[in-house]
Coordinates of C-alpha atoms and ligand atoms in Angstrom, one line a residue:
X239 CA 190.2 -23.5 -37.7
X240 CA 188.8 -22.9 -34.2
X241 CA 190.4 -19.5 -34.2
X242 CA 188.7 -18.7 -37.5
X243 CA 185.4 -19.8 -36.1
X244 CA 185.6 -17.7 -32.9
X245 CA 186.8 -14.6 -35.0
X246 CA 183.7 -15.0 -37.2
X247 CA 181.5 -15.5 -34.2
X248 CA 182.5 -12.2 -32.7
X249 CA 182.1 -10.6 -36.1
X250 CA 178.5 -11.9 -36.2
X251 CA 177.7 -10.7 -32.8
X252 CA 179.0 -7.2 -33.5
X253 CA 177.4 -7.0 -36.9
X254 CA 175.1 -4.0 -37.5
X255 CA 173.8 -2.5 -40.7
X256 CA 172.0 0.6 -41.8
X257 CA 170.7 -0.7 -45.0
X258 CA 169.2 -3.9 -46.4
X259 CA 172.0 -4.0 -48.9
X260 CA 174.6 -4.2 -46.2
X261 CA 172.7 -7.1 -44.6
X262 CA 172.6 -8.9 -47.9
X263 CA 176.3 -8.4 -48.4
X264 CA 177.0 -9.8 -45.0
X265 CA 174.8 -12.8 -45.8
X266 CA 176.7 -13.5 -49.0
X267 CA 180.0 -13.1 -47.2
X268 CA 179.0 -15.9 -44.9
X269 CA 176.6 -18.1 -46.8
X270 CA 177.5 -17.4 -50.4
X271 CA 179.0 -20.0 -52.7
X272 CA 182.4 -18.8 -51.6
X273 CA 181.3 -17.6 -48.3
X274 CA 183.2 -18.1 -45.0
X275 CA 180.7 -20.7 -43.7
X276 CA 180.6 -22.6 -46.9
X277 CA 184.4 -22.8 -46.9
X278 CA 184.4 -23.8 -43.3
X279 CA 182.0 -26.7 -44.0
X280 CA 184.3 -27.9 -46.8
X281 CA 187.3 -27.8 -44.5
X282 CA 185.3 -29.6 -41.8
X283 CA 184.6 -32.5 -44.2
X284 CA 188.4 -33.1 -44.5
X285 CA 189.2 -32.6 -40.8
X286 CA 190.5 -35.6 -38.8
X287 CA 187.8 -37.7 -37.0
X288 CA 188.9 -36.9 -33.5
X289 CA 188.2 -33.0 -33.9
X290 CA 185.1 -33.4 -36.0
X291 CA 182.7 -33.5 -33.1
X292 CA 183.9 -30.3 -31.5
X293 CA 184.4 -28.5 -34.8
X294 CA 180.9 -29.6 -36.0
X295 CA 179.3 -28.1 -32.9
X296 CA 181.2 -24.8 -33.2
X297 CA 180.4 -24.4 -36.9
X298 CA 176.7 -25.2 -36.4
X299 CA 176.6 -22.7 -33.5
X300 CA 178.2 -20.1 -35.8
X301 CA 175.7 -20.9 -38.6
X302 CA 172.6 -20.5 -36.5
X303 CA 173.9 -17.3 -34.7
X304 CA 174.8 -15.8 -38.1
X305 CA 171.3 -16.7 -39.5
X306 CA 169.4 -15.2 -36.6
X307 CA 171.6 -12.1 -36.5
X308 CA 170.9 -11.5 -40.2
X309 CA 167.2 -12.0 -39.7
X310 CA 167.2 -9.6 -36.7
X311 CA 168.9 -6.9 -38.8
X312 CA 166.5 -7.5 -41.7
X313 CA 163.4 -7.1 -39.4
X314 CA 164.8 -4.1 -37.6
X315 CA 165.4 -2.3 -40.9
X316 CA 162.0 -3.3 -42.4
X317 CA 160.0 -2.0 -39.4
X318 CA 162.0 1.3 -39.1
X319 CA 161.9 1.9 -42.9
X320 CA 158.2 0.9 -43.4
X321 CA 156.6 4.3 -42.6
X322 CA 159.2 6.1 -44.7
X323 CA 158.4 3.9 -47.7
X324 CA 154.6 3.8 -47.5
X325 CA 153.7 7.2 -46.2
X326 CA 153.2 9.8 -48.9
X327 CA 152.6 13.1 -47.2
X328 CA 151.7 14.8 -50.4
X329 CA 148.7 12.6 -51.2
X330 CA 145.3 14.3 -50.9
X331 CA 143.4 13.3 -47.8
X332 CA 140.1 11.3 -47.7
X333 CA 137.3 13.7 -47.0
X334 CA 134.9 12.9 -44.1
X335 CA 131.4 12.9 -45.5
X336 CA 129.2 15.1 -43.4
X337 CA 125.7 13.9 -43.0
X338 CA 122.7 16.0 -43.6
X339 CA 119.9 16.8 -41.2
X340 CA 116.7 14.8 -41.6
X341 CA 114.0 16.9 -43.3
X342 CA 111.7 16.4 -40.3
X343 CA 114.4 17.7 -37.9
X344 CA 115.0 20.7 -40.2
X345 CA 111.4 21.6 -40.4
X346 CA 111.0 21.2 -36.6
X347 CA 114.0 23.4 -36.0
X348 CA 112.5 26.1 -38.3
X349 CA 109.2 26.0 -36.5
X350 CA 110.9 26.3 -33.1
X351 CA 113.2 29.1 -34.3
X352 CA 110.1 31.2 -35.2
X353 CA 108.6 30.8 -31.8
X354 CA 111.9 31.4 -30.0
X355 CA 111.8 34.9 -31.7
X356 CA 108.5 35.4 -29.9
X357 CA 110.0 34.5 -26.5
X358 CA 108.8 30.9 -26.3
X359 CA 111.1 28.3 -24.7
X360 CA 111.3 24.7 -25.7
X361 CA 109.9 22.1 -23.3
X362 CA 110.0 18.3 -23.7
X363 CA 108.4 15.3 -22.1
X364 CA 108.3 11.5 -22.0
X365 CA 106.9 9.5 -25.0
X366 CA 105.6 6.8 -22.6
X367 CA 103.0 8.6 -20.6
X368 CA 100.1 8.0 -18.2
X369 CA 96.5 8.5 -19.0
X370 CA 96.3 11.6 -16.8
X371 CA 98.8 13.6 -18.7
X372 CA 97.5 12.6 -22.2
X373 CA 93.8 12.6 -21.5
X374 CA 92.6 13.1 -17.9
X375 CA 94.1 16.5 -17.2
X376 CA 93.2 17.7 -20.8
X377 CA 89.5 17.4 -20.0
X378 CA 88.9 14.1 -21.8
X379 CA 86.2 12.7 -19.5
X380 CA 86.4 8.9 -18.8
X381 CA 84.4 7.0 -21.5
X382 CA 84.0 10.2 -23.5
X383 CA 84.0 9.4 -27.2
X384 CA 86.5 12.2 -27.7
X385 CA 89.1 9.6 -26.6
X386 CA 88.4 7.7 -29.8
X387 CA 89.7 10.6 -31.9
X388 CA 93.1 9.4 -31.0
X389 CA 93.8 5.7 -31.5
X390 CA 95.9 5.0 -28.5
X391 CA 98.6 2.4 -28.1
X392 CA 98.2 1.2 -24.5
X393 CA 101.1 -0.4 -22.7
X394 CA 99.3 -1.2 -19.5
X395 CA 95.6 -0.7 -18.9
X396 CA 94.8 -0.2 -15.2
X397 CA 91.6 -0.2 -13.2
X398 CA 92.3 3.3 -12.0
X399 CA 92.2 4.6 -15.5
X400 CA 94.4 7.6 -15.0
X401 CA 97.3 5.5 -14.1
X402 CA 97.2 3.5 -17.3
X403 CA 100.4 3.6 -19.2
X404 CA 100.4 4.4 -22.9
X405 CA 102.3 6.0 -25.8
X406 CA 101.4 9.7 -26.0
X407 CA 99.1 10.5 -28.9
X408 CA 99.9 14.2 -28.8
X409 CA 102.5 16.5 -27.3
X410 CA 99.7 18.3 -25.4
X411 CA 100.8 16.0 -22.5
X412 CA 103.9 18.2 -22.2
X413 CA 101.8 21.3 -21.5
X414 CA 100.1 19.5 -18.6
X415 CA 103.5 18.6 -17.2
X416 CA 104.8 22.2 -17.4
X417 CA 101.6 23.7 -16.0
X418 CA 101.6 21.3 -13.1
X419 CA 105.1 22.4 -12.2
X420 CA 105.1 26.1 -12.9
X421 CA 102.8 29.2 -12.6
X422 CA 102.1 31.7 -15.3
X423 CA 103.5 33.4 -17.3
X424 CA 104.1 30.3 -19.3
X425 CA 105.3 30.4 -22.9
X426 CA 106.4 27.1 -24.3
X427 CA 106.7 25.1 -27.5
X428 CA 106.8 21.3 -27.2
X429 CA 108.3 19.3 -30.0
X430 CA 108.2 15.5 -30.0
X431 CA 107.2 12.2 -31.4
X432 CA 103.6 10.9 -31.0
X433 CA 102.1 7.6 -31.7
X434 CA 98.7 6.5 -33.0
X435 CA 97.4 3.1 -33.8
X436 CA 96.8 3.6 -37.5
X437 CA 97.4 1.5 -40.6
X438 CA 100.5 2.8 -42.3
X439 CA 99.8 4.4 -45.7
X440 CA 101.0 7.3 -47.8
X441 CA 98.8 9.6 -45.7
X442 CA 98.9 8.1 -42.3
X443 CA 101.6 6.6 -40.0
X444 CA 101.6 5.1 -36.5
X445 CA 104.3 7.5 -35.5
X446 CA 104.8 11.2 -36.4
X447 CA 106.0 14.5 -35.0
X448 CA 104.1 17.5 -33.5
X449 CA 105.0 20.9 -32.2
X450 CA 102.6 22.1 -29.5
X451 CA 102.5 25.6 -28.2
X452 CA 101.1 27.1 -25.0
X453 CA 100.8 30.6 -23.7
X454 CA 99.2 31.3 -20.3
X455 CA 99.2 34.7 -18.6
X456 CA 96.8 37.4 -17.5
X457 CA 94.5 38.7 -20.2
X458 CA 95.6 36.3 -23.0
X459 CA 93.0 36.5 -25.7
X460 CA 91.9 34.8 -28.9
X461 CA 93.3 37.8 -30.8
X462 CA 96.8 37.1 -29.3
X463 CA 96.4 33.5 -30.6
X464 CA 95.5 34.7 -34.1
X465 CA 98.3 37.2 -34.3
X466 CA 100.8 34.6 -33.1
X467 CA 99.7 32.1 -35.7
X468 CA 99.7 34.7 -38.5
X469 CA 103.3 35.7 -37.6
X470 CA 104.3 32.1 -37.5
X471 CA 102.7 31.3 -40.9
X472 CA 104.4 34.3 -42.6
X473 CA 107.8 33.5 -41.1
X474 CA 107.6 29.9 -42.3
X475 CA 105.7 30.2 -45.6
X476 CA 106.3 33.7 -46.8
X477 CA 105.1 37.3 -46.1
X478 CA 102.1 37.1 -48.4
X479 CA 100.5 34.1 -46.7
X480 CA 97.1 34.5 -45.0
X481 CA 95.6 32.3 -42.3
X482 CA 92.1 31.1 -41.7
X483 CA 90.6 29.8 -38.4
X484 CA 87.6 27.4 -38.8
X485 CA 85.5 26.5 -35.7
X486 CA 86.3 23.0 -34.4
X487 CA 86.3 20.9 -31.3
X488 CA 89.0 19.7 -28.9
X489 CA 88.3 18.7 -25.3
X490 CA 91.1 20.9 -24.0
X491 CA 90.3 24.1 -25.7
X492 CA 87.2 26.3 -25.8
X493 CA 86.6 27.8 -28.2
X494 CA 88.6 25.6 -30.6
X495 CA 89.7 26.1 -34.2
X496 CA 91.4 24.4 -37.1
X497 CA 94.1 26.5 -38.6
X498 CA 94.6 26.8 -42.4
X499 CA 97.2 28.7 -44.3
X500 CA 96.7 30.0 -47.8
X501 CA 98.3 27.7 -50.3
X502 CA 101.8 29.0 -50.8
X503 CA 102.2 26.8 -54.0
X504 CA 99.4 28.4 -56.0
X505 CA 99.0 31.6 -54.0
X506 CA 95.5 30.6 -53.0
X507 CA 94.1 30.2 -56.5
X508 CA 93.7 26.4 -56.1
X509 CA 96.0 23.6 -57.2
X510 CA 96.3 19.9 -56.7
X511 CA 98.3 20.3 -53.5
X512 CA 95.5 22.3 -51.8
X513 CA 92.9 20.2 -53.7
X514 CA 91.6 23.3 -55.4
X515 CA 90.5 25.0 -52.2
X516 CA 93.4 27.5 -51.9
X517 CA 93.9 26.5 -48.2
X518 CA 96.1 24.0 -46.4
X519 CA 95.3 22.7 -43.0
X520 CA 98.3 22.8 -40.6
X521 CA 96.9 22.2 -37.1
X522 CA 94.5 22.8 -34.3
X523 CA 94.3 25.6 -31.7
X524 CA 92.1 27.3 -29.2
X525 CA 91.8 29.0 -25.8
X526 CA 92.9 26.6 -23.0
X527 CA 89.7 25.2 -21.4
X528 CA 89.2 26.4 -17.8
X529 CA 89.0 22.8 -16.6
X530 CA 92.5 22.2 -17.9
X531 CA 93.9 25.1 -16.0
X532 CA 92.2 24.0 -12.9
X533 CA 93.4 20.4 -13.3
X534 CA 96.9 21.8 -13.4
X535 CA 96.3 24.0 -10.3
X536 CA 96.3 27.3 -12.2
X537 CA 93.7 29.9 -11.2
X538 CA 91.4 30.1 -14.2
X539 CA 89.8 33.2 -12.8
X540 CA 93.1 35.1 -12.9
X541 CA 94.7 33.5 -15.9
X542 CA 93.8 32.5 -19.5
X543 CA 95.8 31.0 -22.2
X544 CA 95.9 29.8 -25.8
X545 CA 97.3 26.6 -27.2
X546 CA 98.0 25.2 -30.6
X547 CA 99.4 22.0 -32.1
X548 CA 100.7 21.2 -35.5
X549 CA 102.0 18.2 -37.4
X550 CA 105.7 18.5 -38.5
X551 CA 105.3 16.0 -41.3
X552 CA 102.3 17.9 -42.6
X553 CA 104.3 21.1 -42.8
X554 CA 107.3 19.2 -44.3
X555 CA 105.0 17.8 -47.0
X556 CA 103.9 21.3 -47.8
X557 CA 107.4 22.7 -47.9
X558 CA 109.0 19.9 -49.8
X559 CA 106.0 18.6 -51.7
X560 CA 106.8 15.1 -50.7
X561 CA 103.4 13.6 -50.4
X562 CA 104.2 10.0 -49.2
X563 CA 104.6 10.1 -45.4
X564 CA 106.4 6.7 -45.4
X565 CA 109.4 8.2 -47.2
X566 CA 110.2 10.3 -44.1
X567 CA 110.6 7.1 -42.0
X568 CA 112.4 4.7 -44.2
X569 CA 115.8 6.2 -43.9
X570 CA 116.6 5.6 -47.6
X571 CA 119.8 7.7 -48.1
X572 CA 118.8 8.4 -51.7
X573 CA 115.8 10.3 -50.3
X574 CA 117.7 11.9 -47.4
X575 CA 120.6 13.1 -49.5
X576 CA 118.2 15.4 -51.4
X577 CA 117.9 17.6 -48.3
X578 CA 120.6 19.9 -47.1
X579 CA 120.2 21.2 -43.6
X580 CA 119.3 24.9 -43.3
X581 CA 118.9 25.0 -39.5
Ligands
DAH847 N1 96.5 17.8 -29.6 C1 95.8 18.0 -30.9 C2 96.0 16.8 -31.8 O1 97.0 16.0 -31.6 C3 96.4 19.2 -31.6 C4 96.0 20.4 -30.8 C5 94.8 21.0 -31.1 C6 96.8 20.9 -29.8 C7 94.4 22.2 -30.4 C8 96.4 22.0 -29.2 C9 95.3 22.7 -29.5 O2 97.2 22.6 -28.2 O3 94.9 23.8 -28.8 O4 95.3 16.6 -32.7

């Protein structure tokens, strides 16, 4: 009997299998109703008392070795055969869903692309600014009521006013930063987010986007400004569009104007988008005030410049006829999915 046990033991140790079926066959050969181990246990019951102890130990050793060998082989086969049985290389893949650009980003890119064609480069600046770059250098005198035009979010009000920290209310602050650091010719467009302390409604928001433009060189004239804006309007809204400049006031430009484009929806006849006037307001513009050039250390006798600023949401509203500003900021995918990016 001992010989039988040790023969089985080496059989167990050497056992390998290349299929689950062979493992199962081996298990039955040992543990089945008529299996080797079952028979050994029967024999053991009838064995004389003095050998029982030794025999018992050996049979139990064989039993546990056989069990763990069978489990090992099962596991090895399962892990190596798993990929083969679950991977179906012929199944169609899951497509990655590509996002779409936000409509405000699309419109901003379209605006910038038009000015790039004219040789403007893009300049950016910080959203958290100081009073000097947002107001001081732009010819807003201290205590001047013009500061009330823009409801400012102050972060830190300081005694020396020009060092007060605030959220920029317009991207005109970027033109100051660029002019302080470089000399003409300067030809830049400045996109960015701006902030104003306004109650949120369909027509107003405390955060929106602007693109500001600045051109400073020798002999820059109002005619250059007008031609640039006309080119821009026709590129963006269509070749038949006209522009109109209405006298206005900004501290940083003199003369200043408000820019309208003829309503591209009704062709200037008057509709509910243009409120029957045939014109749509898109932004402000003017000749850079001499005080601004001097504040930025640019010789105002030698150089002149024009500047303009427009609201990106305003233009998006006109292009897409989405009239509620809030929709642009709620990030509702049902809204955003309606726009496919062009630029
Ligand atoms: N900064 C003005 C605003 O936020 C827009 C503007 C008007 C910018 C005239 C200009 C400009 O550069 O010349 O309302």
